[in-house]
Amino acid sequence: MGFGPFLRLEELTPDVALIQALKERWDPVCQAFLFPWEHMVPTLEDVVRITGLRVDGQAVTGTTYTSYQEPVERLLELEVRGERSSLVGRTALQASLGIASARHRTGEGQAEYLVRLTEDARAVLAEEEGEAADRDLRRFLILVIGKLILGTRGDPVGCRCLPLLEDLSSVGNYAWGAALLAHLFDSLGTSSRETGVAGFFPLLQVWAYYHLPSLRRGVARRRGAVPLLQRWQFCRDERSLRRQVTLIHDAMDTIPFGHWTPYVGEDDATQPWVERGRPYIGRDIWLHCFNTVVPLHHRLVARTLGLHQAVVEFPTRQRSWERPGRSFRGIQQVTDWTVRVREQLDDWERRGKEVVSEAASDEDYYRAYARRYGAQVYRGTRRPLDPEGWIASLEGVLHSTIQQRDDLQAVVDQLRGELERAQQMVGGASSSREDPDRSVLEGQLAAAAARAEDALAQLREREQELRTALARTTALEMEMAELRLRPEAAEVARWRQKAEAAAHWQQEAAEATRWRQEA
């Protein structure tokens, strides 16, 4: 079924501080992390290399139902939590697998723990093939998928994917790794006040260990092991959570531009799942996990493919289809997602769109990125003191202000249009005395238009102030650069004089030595 490498993964202690710091850098609009230097995005290549899960094949999608009571009772012989729910109790599910007490005991080693767990499971699970064995296998897969791959924060286990497990011979055809990434993206988009993520957090940790090694949050423990999650363990930190998060943000704010570490030198011969998923790697593509359908904007990280990063149109909140709210989990109504998101599903089946770049350098992208995100990318307590950082921040604030001004200008124009239409209706149909409701409407529109124009005037003043500050800061940067050059030039002239004097005295010493020898 393709779960072999994933099921061989060992326990990894969660680095809550690192996950929280990364979550606070996540931009749900472009589905990417925003750092001071550039976008960074976990990709399908990261998923397949780190977890070994399949990222090619059929999308994990289908129909979500108002209740899963019938398939759960028929396929798992368990009860659903609530009449309209897709959740089963974790404790009951573990008990049905013979691992109800699946926790280490005090002083118990890893080998002893596995022996005890195996003995408990063998006493419950069916040993011969048949309906009982298929039931036990589905229970196990629901536990793995519902608590690890598509995990939730609560104790219950989701079984939206149970219809895909009815035919066990087809389970291995689905792209479970792509579904894991879609679910993780969706979880990262929750409020930053919610600590942690609901998805498979070890992917984020090991991704950061490889791509942000200067953070020093992971320790390599086993070279050459695959999947790559087998090679790392969490570096424990005894400081408080908030202190750790602050220090991680400070470190992220000081990582230099161009810092990126793709998987160079990896032996793909030992990772056949990487070669199998290569047709889907390095492409802009829609990721599917039932009602969670999110874009993977690989074009924002074209340099992971060995390309120069070109200036691209940064994603916005506009989307070609309407998705239900975050609380929607397929239990309000029966929804066939193969029909609801047919266009995005066709994109997956076409393997998305190949990422290409004709850029000769990354400089244009860096400038566009600074203008777009300069005001929001710094999260640490320390801010870069170089003038270029100030300029980037001012350009970012100015860009945001201009966008707000344009949006507000559109609102003012709309209100003025409505007011003019209301005045024409009042003047053409009846007087204000004959129709007081229209008079009230006209007054409300006039007041709203006046407030919007006042706000627009304030934004224009703010824009002018920012432009003045930007010009002043740019001029200051040029003066500082010139001042930095002046001492360097004076220093060079002084050392040149000393070198000439040293050469002169060296020549005099040579003459004195020659005269001494002759004497």
XYZ file of C-alpha atoms in Angstrom:
519
model
C 0.000 0.000 0.000
C 3.036 2.300 0.100
C 2.985 2.924 3.855
C 6.060 0.789 4.569
C 8.710 3.558 4.817
C 6.325 5.783 6.779
C 5.463 3.054 9.293
C 9.161 2.407 9.973
C 9.619 5.946 11.279
C 10.642 6.158 14.912
C 9.282 8.495 17.548
C 10.263 12.157 17.135
C 9.799 14.550 20.037
C 7.808 17.619 18.944
C 9.721 20.916 18.834
C 6.767 23.076 19.845
C 8.758 26.331 19.734
C 10.013 25.742 16.197
C 6.558 24.760 14.932
C 4.973 27.817 16.543
C 7.633 30.158 15.111
C 7.120 28.704 11.631
C 3.351 28.981 11.989
C 3.640 32.690 12.790
C 5.563 33.128 9.511
C 2.880 31.420 7.408
C 0.921 33.509 4.911
C -2.393 31.760 4.086
C -2.860 34.009 1.038
C 0.133 32.715 -0.934
C 0.401 29.407 1.012
C 4.066 30.010 1.854
C 6.355 31.091 4.671
C 7.441 34.745 4.589
C 11.025 35.315 5.676
C 13.076 38.529 5.375
C 14.889 37.171 2.345
C 12.271 35.273 0.298
C 9.354 32.816 0.205
C 9.898 29.272 1.410
C 7.421 26.415 0.891
C 7.472 22.723 1.859
C 7.010 20.931 -1.457
C 6.025 17.476 -2.633
C 9.723 16.623 -2.887
C 10.121 17.462 0.796
C 7.171 15.208 1.658
C 8.375 12.214 -0.315
C 11.999 12.496 0.865
C 11.211 13.116 4.535
C 8.272 10.730 5.046
C 8.477 8.243 2.157
C 4.730 8.649 1.493
C 3.474 8.522 -2.067
C 2.897 11.908 -3.786
C 1.785 10.510 -7.146
C -1.366 8.671 -8.174
C -5.023 9.389 -7.484
C -6.004 12.445 -5.444
C -7.351 11.729 -1.958
C -10.877 12.941 -2.596
C -14.417 11.695 -2.992
C -17.722 12.253 -1.231
C -18.143 13.508 2.327
C -21.336 12.492 4.144
C -23.581 13.907 6.829
C -22.951 10.817 8.944
C -20.443 7.958 8.824
C -22.361 5.714 11.171
C -23.247 3.074 8.564
C -19.741 2.586 7.016
C -18.054 2.687 10.451
C -20.370 0.011 11.858
C -20.128 -2.106 8.705
C -16.375 -1.846 8.004
C -14.940 -1.245 11.485
C -17.654 -2.596 13.793
C -17.250 0.489 15.986
C -19.503 3.378 17.012
C -19.421 6.942 15.706
C -19.238 9.849 18.153
C -22.519 11.708 17.687
C -25.316 11.238 15.214
C -23.856 13.642 12.628
C -20.140 13.054 12.914
C -17.125 11.596 11.127
C -15.224 10.800 14.362
C -14.613 7.613 16.318
C -13.075 7.406 19.766
C -9.316 6.887 19.783
C -9.370 4.756 22.941
C -12.016 2.415 21.520
C -10.084 2.157 18.256
C -6.814 1.334 20.053
C -8.592 -1.219 22.253
C -9.957 -2.951 19.145
C -6.350 -3.308 17.944
C -5.081 -4.609 21.287
C -2.984 -1.513 21.990
C -5.216 0.321 24.459
C -2.205 0.974 26.742
C 0.149 2.047 23.966
C 2.436 4.092 26.197
C 5.874 3.509 27.660
C 5.938 2.402 31.263
C 8.374 3.895 33.748
C 11.815 2.409 33.183
C 10.699 0.457 30.114
C 13.123 0.342 27.175
C 12.190 0.562 23.510
C 12.699 -3.173 22.886
C 10.637 -4.181 25.914
C 7.876 -1.757 24.905
C 7.642 -3.199 21.380
C 7.577 -6.796 22.675
C 4.715 -5.963 25.082
C 2.811 -4.080 22.386
C 3.208 -6.959 19.919
C 2.012 -9.539 22.432
C -1.070 -7.453 23.286
C -1.918 -6.974 19.602
C -1.479 -10.658 18.687
C -3.967 -11.613 21.374
C -6.667 -9.532 19.641
C -5.954 -9.352 15.912
C -7.063 -12.013 13.469
C -4.191 -14.177 12.197
C -5.906 -15.681 9.153
C -7.118 -13.911 6.045
C -10.813 -13.116 5.785
C -13.345 -10.502 6.814
C -11.961 -10.270 10.350
C -8.429 -9.601 9.044
C -9.725 -6.959 6.631
C -11.639 -5.302 9.486
C -8.516 -5.194 11.664
C -6.460 -3.794 8.786
C -9.000 -1.020 8.186
C -8.986 -0.184 11.891
C -5.222 0.098 11.794
C -5.220 2.244 8.630
C -7.881 4.568 10.067
C -5.705 5.055 13.151
C -2.580 5.790 11.053
C -4.339 8.104 8.596
C -6.700 9.792 11.073
C -4.107 10.519 13.792
C -0.851 10.890 11.848
C -1.265 11.675 8.162
C -4.473 13.726 8.497
C -4.327 14.200 12.256
C -6.623 16.440 14.292
C -5.994 18.255 17.568
C -8.675 16.446 19.549
C -8.650 12.909 20.859
C -11.181 11.377 18.380
C -10.050 9.941 15.048
C -11.540 11.196 11.763
C -12.797 8.639 9.251
C -13.606 10.734 6.180
C -11.238 8.493 4.227
C -13.016 5.272 5.256
C -14.876 4.958 1.896
C -11.450 4.873 0.185
C -10.472 1.895 2.379
C -13.436 -0.268 1.469
C -11.520 -1.765 -1.454
C -8.192 -2.574 0.231
C -6.559 -3.479 -3.089
C -6.837 0.176 -4.264
C -5.528 1.907 -1.108
C -1.988 2.028 -2.483
C -3.107 4.006 -5.551
C -3.770 7.239 -3.628
C -1.354 10.167 -3.133
C -1.409 10.151 0.676
C 1.713 12.338 0.836
C 0.010 15.089 -1.191
C -3.035 14.862 1.099
C -0.721 15.201 4.118
C 0.735 18.417 2.664
C -2.719 19.852 1.869
C -3.915 19.106 5.410
C -0.741 20.665 6.875
C -1.156 23.855 4.797
C -4.752 24.120 5.996
C -3.691 23.706 9.622
C -0.945 26.338 9.318
C -3.592 28.843 8.257
C -5.341 28.761 11.648
C -4.987 31.596 14.152
C -1.466 32.110 15.530
C -3.007 32.100 19.010
C -3.563 28.363 18.589
C -0.243 26.736 19.406
C 0.879 23.819 17.297
C -0.609 22.382 14.129
C -3.057 19.568 13.521
C -1.100 17.986 10.678
C 1.996 15.787 10.654
C 4.356 18.137 12.545
C 7.586 16.069 12.073
C 7.556 17.054 8.387
C 7.882 20.737 9.360
C 10.641 20.010 11.878
C 12.867 18.011 9.545
C 12.140 20.429 6.699
C 13.491 23.241 8.912
C 16.513 21.127 9.936
C 17.506 20.818 6.268
C 16.567 24.245 4.938
C 17.332 26.379 8.017
C 20.348 24.638 9.578
C 21.586 27.837 11.247
C 18.683 27.570 13.713
C 20.438 24.515 15.230
C 17.209 22.872 16.362
C 17.962 19.321 15.208
C 20.755 16.801 15.749
C 21.779 14.310 13.058
C 21.776 10.832 14.607
C 21.929 8.294 11.761
C 23.646 8.997 8.456
C 22.307 7.389 5.305
C 18.970 6.325 6.832
C 15.858 6.790 4.691
C 13.306 8.296 4.736
C 15.154 11.395 5.933
C 13.024 11.656 9.072
C 15.026 8.672 10.383
C 18.218 10.757 10.472
C 17.196 13.445 12.965
C 16.270 13.971 16.572
C 15.080 17.086 18.359
C 17.711 19.149 20.189
C 16.153 19.716 23.617
C 15.932 23.270 24.962
C 15.090 23.927 28.611
C 14.161 27.591 28.164
C 10.539 28.769 28.235
C 8.412 28.357 25.125
C 7.975 32.110 24.539
C 11.712 32.709 24.969
C 12.541 29.957 22.471
C 10.051 31.325 19.920
C 11.533 34.829 20.268
C 15.093 33.548 19.786
C 14.029 31.548 16.716
C 12.414 34.656 15.202
C 15.592 36.654 15.916
C 17.683 33.994 14.171
C 15.320 33.931 11.184
C 15.512 37.730 10.855
C 19.302 37.598 10.523
C 19.674 34.726 8.033
C 21.317 36.269 4.923
C 19.724 36.432 1.488
C 20.155 33.446 -0.780
C 20.240 30.901 2.051
C 18.719 27.718 0.675
C 19.864 24.123 0.971
C 18.174 21.720 -1.480
C 18.829 17.988 -1.307
C 22.263 17.896 -2.899
C 24.198 14.639 -2.916
C 21.292 12.414 -1.876
C 21.425 8.860 -3.192
C 18.027 8.456 -4.858
C 18.764 4.791 -5.556
C 17.991 4.068 -1.886
C 14.729 6.049 -2.123
C 12.674 4.545 -4.978
C 9.600 6.472 -3.840
C 11.372 9.714 -4.881
C 11.828 8.559 -8.472
C 8.218 7.371 -8.617
C 6.913 10.782 -7.525
C 9.225 12.828 -9.749
C 6.544 13.551 -12.427
C 4.658 15.576 -9.779
C 7.734 17.295 -8.272
C 8.692 20.848 -9.220
C 5.286 21.917 -10.532
C 2.508 24.362 -9.645
C -0.349 22.089 -8.674
C -3.548 21.859 -6.602
C -3.357 19.550 -3.562
C -6.456 17.585 -2.523
C -7.701 16.183 0.766
C -11.489 16.005 0.365
C -12.842 19.476 1.301
C -9.301 20.821 1.723
C -8.087 21.928 -1.717
C -5.080 24.260 -1.644
C -2.571 25.447 -4.250
C 1.124 24.595 -4.121
C 2.828 27.689 -5.585
C 6.132 26.105 -6.537
C 6.930 29.067 -8.792
C 7.653 31.074 -5.622
C 10.587 28.751 -4.851
C 11.916 28.103 -8.358
C 15.476 28.169 -7.001
C 14.924 24.752 -5.407
C 14.936 23.499 -9.011
C 18.282 25.150 -9.801
C 16.585 28.114 -11.522
C 16.941 31.827 -10.887
C 13.907 33.220 -9.083
C 11.947 35.392 -11.492
C 9.493 38.089 -10.462
C 6.076 36.431 -10.421
C 2.606 37.700 -9.685
C 2.209 37.200 -5.966
C -0.964 35.220 -5.123
C -4.021 37.000 -3.725
C -7.101 35.865 -1.818
C -9.123 35.563 -5.018
C -9.928 31.970 -5.983
C -11.865 30.438 -8.813
C -14.194 28.473 -6.506
C -15.843 29.015 -3.167
C -14.767 26.799 -0.310
C -16.910 26.316 2.827
C -15.757 27.857 6.080
C -13.045 26.321 8.241
C -15.601 24.610 10.492
C -16.949 22.634 7.531
C -15.832 19.001 7.725
C -18.302 17.360 5.377
C -20.985 16.688 7.986
C -23.486 19.435 7.137
C -24.400 18.013 3.751
C -23.383 15.311 1.313
C -20.752 16.802 -1.011
C -19.116 15.121 -3.982
C -15.749 16.888 -4.233
C -14.927 15.242 -7.543
C -17.723 17.429 -8.968
C -17.398 20.467 -6.685
C -13.705 21.058 -7.562
C -13.608 19.436 -10.987
C -11.248 22.068 -12.408
C -8.690 21.615 -9.608
C -8.992 17.835 -9.848
C -8.307 17.995 -13.592
C -5.224 20.071 -12.781
C -3.949 17.299 -10.485
C -4.607 14.642 -13.101
C -2.663 16.735 -15.657
C 0.174 16.962 -13.087
C -0.165 20.709 -12.752
C 2.046 23.166 -14.591
C 5.815 22.945 -14.964
C 7.796 25.729 -13.280
C 10.177 27.526 -15.664
C 12.253 30.697 -15.363
C 14.126 32.828 -17.885
C 15.597 35.162 -15.250
C 19.363 35.739 -15.331
C 19.556 36.657 -11.619
C 17.421 36.870 -8.475
C 17.818 40.624 -7.920
C 14.508 41.715 -9.478
C 12.649 39.181 -7.340
C 14.388 40.410 -4.178
C 13.373 44.012 -4.907
C 9.759 43.069 -5.693
C 9.624 40.904 -2.556
C 10.944 43.773 -0.385
C 8.338 46.163 -1.794
C 5.505 43.671 -1.251
C 6.399 42.222 2.152
C 8.981 44.607 3.634
C 6.593 45.860 6.309
C 5.534 42.470 7.679
C 8.365 39.951 7.462
C 10.320 40.907 10.600
C 8.972 39.142 13.692
C 11.930 39.033 16.088
C 12.886 41.523 18.820
C 15.913 42.688 16.836
C 15.504 44.579 13.586
C 18.212 44.815 10.939
C 20.088 48.077 11.514
C 21.327 48.434 7.957
C 19.670 51.238 5.968
C 18.700 48.820 3.211
C 16.419 47.059 5.681
C 14.763 50.352 6.603
C 14.240 51.192 2.958
C 12.687 47.782 2.285
C 10.339 48.222 5.239
C 9.315 51.719 4.150
C 8.716 50.511 0.613
C 6.560 47.698 1.959
C 4.484 50.066 4.132
C 4.145 52.494 1.235
C 3.000 49.692 -1.064
C 0.358 48.574 1.448
C -0.823 52.179 1.918
C -1.179 52.661 -1.830
C -3.266 49.476 -2.027
C -5.500 50.694 0.812
C -5.848 54.072 -0.903
C -6.891 52.455 -4.183
C -9.414 50.210 -2.398
C -10.853 53.162 -0.494
C -11.002 55.249 -3.653
C -13.155 52.535 -5.231
C -15.463 52.613 -2.180
C -15.756 56.420 -2.402
C -16.572 56.227 -6.097
C -19.228 53.588 -5.424
C -20.787 55.623 -2.600
C -20.818 58.778 -4.725
C -22.497 56.861 -7.527
C -25.142 55.520 -5.153
C -25.682 59.028 -3.752
C -26.128 60.512 -7.220
C -28.635 57.809 -8.140
C -30.545 58.406 -4.896
C -30.643 62.165 -5.542
C -31.896 61.594 -9.077
C -34.608 59.264 -7.784
C -35.678 61.827 -5.159
C -35.723 64.692 -7.648
C -37.457 62.740 -10.430
C -40.081 60.813 -8.496
C -41.146 62.886 -5.541
C -40.002 65.500 -3.092
C -38.269 64.718 0.189
C -41.422 65.614 2.097
C -43.522 63.169 0.060
C -40.958 60.328 0.476
C -39.065 60.682 3.803
C -37.433 57.222 3.478
C -35.522 58.334 0.407
C -34.451 61.490 2.205
C -33.060 59.399 5.067
C -31.272 57.133 2.573
C -29.781 60.163 0.849
C -28.528 61.533 4.164
C -26.975 58.198 5.156
C -25.223 57.875 1.804
C -23.942 61.448 2.022
C -22.586 60.840 5.550
C -20.933 57.555 4.507
C -19.367 59.221 1.457
C -18.074 62.085 3.621
C -16.495 59.653 6.104
C -14.896 57.659 3.303
C -13.496 60.840 1.722
C -12.042 61.932 5.080
C -10.359 58.535 5.454
C -9.094 58.780 1.880
C -7.610 62.210 2.583
C -5.839 60.827 5.655
C -4.442 57.933 3.634
C -3.149 60.358 1.005
C -1.426 62.383 3.723
C 0.065 59.165 5.106
C 1.239 58.200 1.625
C 2.935 61.575 1.178
C 4.628 61.252 4.571
C 5.899 57.788 3.638
C 7.201 59.006 0.295
C 9.036 61.846 2.058
C 10.475 59.462 4.654
C 11.522 57.027 1.935
C 13.280 59.767 -0.036
C 14.984 61.038 3.132
C 16.109 57.532 4.137
C 17.391 56.791 0.639
C 19.382 60.030 0.645
C 20.714 59.219 4.114
C 21.813 55.777 2.919
C 23.727 57.368 0.037
C 25.406 59.832 2.408
C 26.343 57.047 4.797
C 27.782 55.000 1.943
C 29.856 58.013 0.881
C 31.019 58.579 4.453
C 31.987 54.921 4.715
C 34.076 55.259 1.579
C 35.898 58.402 2.724
C 37.695 56.820 5.702
C 38.535 53.839 3.545
C 40.107 56.099 0.892
C 42.027 58.083 3.541
C 43.157 54.824 5.160
C 44.388 53.505 1.812
C 46.351 56.742 1.165
C 47.929 56.593 4.643
C 48.999 52.983 4.233
C 50.330 53.772 0.780
C 52.519 56.519 2.272
C 53.733 54.128 4.948
C 54.511 51.498 2.312
C 56.484 54.023 0.273
C 58.396 55.121 3.387
C 59.079 51.490 4.296
C 60.388 50.845 0.787
C 62.618 53.921 1.061
C 64.059 52.851 4.392
C 64.507 49.307 3.100
C 66.552 50.722 0.217
C 68.598 52.856 2.654
C 69.230 49.775 4.813
C 70.409 47.804 1.790
C 72.808 50.653 0.896
C 74.128 50.757 4.453
C 74.705 47.012 4.438
C 76.610 47.245 1.149
C 78.819 50.086 2.437
C 79.489 48.135 5.641
C 80.560 45.092 3.661
C 82.865 47.188 1.449
C 84.357 48.919 4.478
